[in-house]
Coordinates of C-alpha atoms in Angstrom, one line a residue:
X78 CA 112.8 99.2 101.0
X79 CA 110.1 98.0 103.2
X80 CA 106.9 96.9 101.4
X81 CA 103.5 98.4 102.5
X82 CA 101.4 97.0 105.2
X83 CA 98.6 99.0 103.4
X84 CA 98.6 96.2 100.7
X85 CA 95.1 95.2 101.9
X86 CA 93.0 98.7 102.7
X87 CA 92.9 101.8 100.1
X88 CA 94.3 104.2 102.7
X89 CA 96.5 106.9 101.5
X90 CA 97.3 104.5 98.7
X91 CA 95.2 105.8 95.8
X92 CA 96.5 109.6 96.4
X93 CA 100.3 109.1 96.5
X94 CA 101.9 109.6 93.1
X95 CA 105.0 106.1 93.0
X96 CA 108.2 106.9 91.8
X97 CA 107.8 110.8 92.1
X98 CA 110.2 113.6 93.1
X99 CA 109.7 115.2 96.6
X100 CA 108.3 118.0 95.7
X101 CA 105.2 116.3 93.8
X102 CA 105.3 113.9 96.8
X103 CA 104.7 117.0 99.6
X104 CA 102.1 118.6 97.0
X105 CA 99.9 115.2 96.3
X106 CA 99.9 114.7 100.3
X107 CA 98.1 118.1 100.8
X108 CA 95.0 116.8 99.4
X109 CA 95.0 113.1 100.8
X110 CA 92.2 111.6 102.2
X111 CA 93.7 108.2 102.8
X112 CA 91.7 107.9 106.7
X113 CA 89.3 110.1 108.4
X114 CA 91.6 112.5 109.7
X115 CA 92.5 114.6 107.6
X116 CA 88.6 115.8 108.2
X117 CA 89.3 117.5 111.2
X118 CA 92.9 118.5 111.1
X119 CA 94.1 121.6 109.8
X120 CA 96.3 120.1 107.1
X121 CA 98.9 117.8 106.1
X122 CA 102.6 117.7 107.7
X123 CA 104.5 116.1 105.3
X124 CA 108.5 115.6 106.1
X125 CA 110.9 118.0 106.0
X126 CA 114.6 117.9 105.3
X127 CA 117.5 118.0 102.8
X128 CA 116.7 115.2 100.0
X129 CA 118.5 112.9 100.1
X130 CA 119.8 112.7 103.7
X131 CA 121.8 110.3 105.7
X132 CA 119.7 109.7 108.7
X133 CA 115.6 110.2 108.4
X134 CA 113.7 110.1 111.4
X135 CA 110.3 109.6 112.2
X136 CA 108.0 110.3 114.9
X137 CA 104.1 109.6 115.7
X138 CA 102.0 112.4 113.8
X139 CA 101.6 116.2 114.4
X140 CA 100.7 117.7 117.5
X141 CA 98.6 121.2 118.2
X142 CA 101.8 123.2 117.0
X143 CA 102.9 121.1 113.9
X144 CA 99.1 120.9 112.8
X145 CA 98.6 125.0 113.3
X146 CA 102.3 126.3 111.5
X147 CA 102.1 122.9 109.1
X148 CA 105.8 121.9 109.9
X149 CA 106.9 119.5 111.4
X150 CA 108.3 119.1 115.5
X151 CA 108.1 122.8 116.4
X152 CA 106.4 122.3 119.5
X153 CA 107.5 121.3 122.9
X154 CA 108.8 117.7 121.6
X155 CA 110.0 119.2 118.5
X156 CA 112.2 121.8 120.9
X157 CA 113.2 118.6 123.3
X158 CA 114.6 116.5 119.8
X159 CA 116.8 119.9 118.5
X160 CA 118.3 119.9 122.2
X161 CA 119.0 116.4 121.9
X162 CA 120.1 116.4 118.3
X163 CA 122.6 119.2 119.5
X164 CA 124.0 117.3 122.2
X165 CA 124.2 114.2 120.5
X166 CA 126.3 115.8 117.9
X167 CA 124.2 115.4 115.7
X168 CA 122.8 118.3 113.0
X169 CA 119.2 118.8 112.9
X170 CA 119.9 121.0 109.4
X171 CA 120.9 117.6 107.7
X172 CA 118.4 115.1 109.3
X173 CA 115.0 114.1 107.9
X174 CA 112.3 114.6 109.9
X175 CA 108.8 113.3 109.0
X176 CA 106.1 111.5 111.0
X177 CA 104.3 108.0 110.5
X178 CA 100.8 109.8 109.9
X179 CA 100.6 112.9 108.6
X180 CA 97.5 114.5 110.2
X181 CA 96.9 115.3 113.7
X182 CA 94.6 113.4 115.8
X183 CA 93.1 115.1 119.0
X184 CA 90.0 114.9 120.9
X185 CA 88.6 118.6 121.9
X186 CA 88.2 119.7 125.8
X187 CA 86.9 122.9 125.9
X188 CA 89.6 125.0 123.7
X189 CA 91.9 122.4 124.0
X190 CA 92.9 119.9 121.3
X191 CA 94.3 117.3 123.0
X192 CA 96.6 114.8 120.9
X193 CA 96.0 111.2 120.3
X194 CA 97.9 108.5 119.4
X195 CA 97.4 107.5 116.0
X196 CA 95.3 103.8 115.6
X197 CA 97.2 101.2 114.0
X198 CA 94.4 101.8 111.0
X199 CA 95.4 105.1 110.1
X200 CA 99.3 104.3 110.2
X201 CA 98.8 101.4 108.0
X202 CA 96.2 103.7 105.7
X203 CA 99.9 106.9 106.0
X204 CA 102.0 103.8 105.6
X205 CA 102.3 104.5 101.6
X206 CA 103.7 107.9 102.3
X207 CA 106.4 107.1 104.3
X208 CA 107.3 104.3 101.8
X209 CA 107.8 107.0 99.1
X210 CA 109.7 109.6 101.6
X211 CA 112.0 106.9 102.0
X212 CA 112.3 106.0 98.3
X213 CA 113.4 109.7 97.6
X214 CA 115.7 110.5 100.9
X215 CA 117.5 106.8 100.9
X216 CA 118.6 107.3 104.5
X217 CA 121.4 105.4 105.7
X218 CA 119.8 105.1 108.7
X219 CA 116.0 105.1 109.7
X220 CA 115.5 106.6 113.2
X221 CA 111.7 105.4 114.8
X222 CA 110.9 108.3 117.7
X223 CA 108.9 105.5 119.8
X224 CA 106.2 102.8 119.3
X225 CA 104.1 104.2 116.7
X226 CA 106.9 104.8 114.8
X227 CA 108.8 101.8 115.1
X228 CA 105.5 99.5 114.5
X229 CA 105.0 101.3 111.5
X230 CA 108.6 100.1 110.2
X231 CA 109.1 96.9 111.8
X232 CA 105.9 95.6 112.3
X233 CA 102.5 95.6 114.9
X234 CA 104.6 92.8 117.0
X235 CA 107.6 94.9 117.8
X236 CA 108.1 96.0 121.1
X237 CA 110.4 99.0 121.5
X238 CA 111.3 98.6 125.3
X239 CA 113.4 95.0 124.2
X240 CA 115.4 97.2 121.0
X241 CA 115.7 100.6 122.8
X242 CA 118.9 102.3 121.4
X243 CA 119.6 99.3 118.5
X244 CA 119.7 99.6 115.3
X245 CA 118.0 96.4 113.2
X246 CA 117.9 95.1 109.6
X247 CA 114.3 94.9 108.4
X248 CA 113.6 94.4 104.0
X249 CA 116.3 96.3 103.3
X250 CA 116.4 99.3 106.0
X251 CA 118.2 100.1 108.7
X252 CA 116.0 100.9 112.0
X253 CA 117.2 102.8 114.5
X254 CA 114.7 103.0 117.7
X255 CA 114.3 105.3 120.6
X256 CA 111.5 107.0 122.7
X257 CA 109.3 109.6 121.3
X258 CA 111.1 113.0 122.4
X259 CA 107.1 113.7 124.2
X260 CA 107.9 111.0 126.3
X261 CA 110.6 112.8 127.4
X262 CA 108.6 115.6 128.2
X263 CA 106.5 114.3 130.1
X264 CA 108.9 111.9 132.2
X265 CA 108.6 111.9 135.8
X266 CA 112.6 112.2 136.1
X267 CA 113.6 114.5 133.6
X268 CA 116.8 114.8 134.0
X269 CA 117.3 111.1 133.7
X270 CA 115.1 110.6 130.5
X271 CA 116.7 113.4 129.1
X272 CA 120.1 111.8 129.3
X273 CA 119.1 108.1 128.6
X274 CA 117.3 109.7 125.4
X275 CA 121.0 111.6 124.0
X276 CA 122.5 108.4 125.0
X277 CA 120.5 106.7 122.3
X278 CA 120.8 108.5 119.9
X279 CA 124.6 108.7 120.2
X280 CA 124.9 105.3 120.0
X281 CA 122.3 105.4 116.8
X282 CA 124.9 107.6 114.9
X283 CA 127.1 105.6 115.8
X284 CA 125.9 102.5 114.7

């Protein structure tokens, strides 16, 4: 089990109930105010999956989508990862699927909300959260959907582009790491991304 890089800030720390079920977990987190975010978003996203599971993976936080409906990866990236999952052979029903923070940061443009990436602040303030998901699921296998992710787990050093499609041993867990299905989405080549990101995570399951 990893130990918390929150050791040294309050953060979400004070509002998680250690050594609880799931259940008590996902209600607790509906009234944390670990970091300033959860001011302006419209509510937690906690994780979502069968408990326990084999594989748990986890992504950045919520986007527009996940923030409005309050589950999590239903929007564009969310439909990119079942795609993948499904051609990767592998079933999204019986995956894990939570995010290092839990509320959405954005910066408004007109109507828009317009997602940010998380600061390393608020995922060490989440960090306690994802500590406790993983207490209760006990993946086999830890998937990290990009950088924010995979710092989270392994540490503000760790560079993703060296480790892309490896699984490593860090206190305990297995880490998988990939891309973040967005940047998938948003890559230039598609087609190319697309394929490099199944590849992954066939050799993840694999592994």
């Amino acid at each position: 089990m990893p130990s918390s890089p929150a050791s040294k800030t309050t953060g979400a720390a004070q509002f998680v109930p250690e050594g609880r079920s799931w259940a008590a977990l996902r209600a607790a987190a509906a009234d944390c105010q670990g970091c300033e975010l959860f001011h302006d978003a419209t509510q937690t996203v906690f994780g979502e999956g069968p408990v326990p599971a084999r594989l748990m993976m986890v992504g950045e936080c919520p986007g527009d989508h996940e923030d409005t409906e309050g589950h999590v990866f239903v929007g564009p990236a969310g439909r990119l990862l079942d795609k993948a999952l499904a051609d990767a052979g592998i079933k999204r029903e019986k995956t894990y699927l939570t995010n290092a923070v839990k509320h959405f940061r954005f910066v408004e443009r007109g109507k828009r909300r317009i997602h940010q990436q998380p600061r390393r602040g608020e995922v060490v303030a989440c960090f306690p959260w994802l500590r406790e998901e993983i207490r209760v699921v006990k993946p086999r296998l830890v998937v990290a959907l990009g950088a924010v992710a995979a710092k989270a787990l392994l540490g503000p050093s760790f560079k993703l582009t060296e480790h892309r499609g490896e699984v490593l041993e860090h206190d305990g867990l297995r880490v998988g790491v990939t891309v973040h299905p967005s940047a998938v989405v948003r890559a230039e080549n598609f087609t190319e991304a697309y394929e490099q990101f199944v590849a992954d995570l066939v050799a993840l399951k694999k592994s």
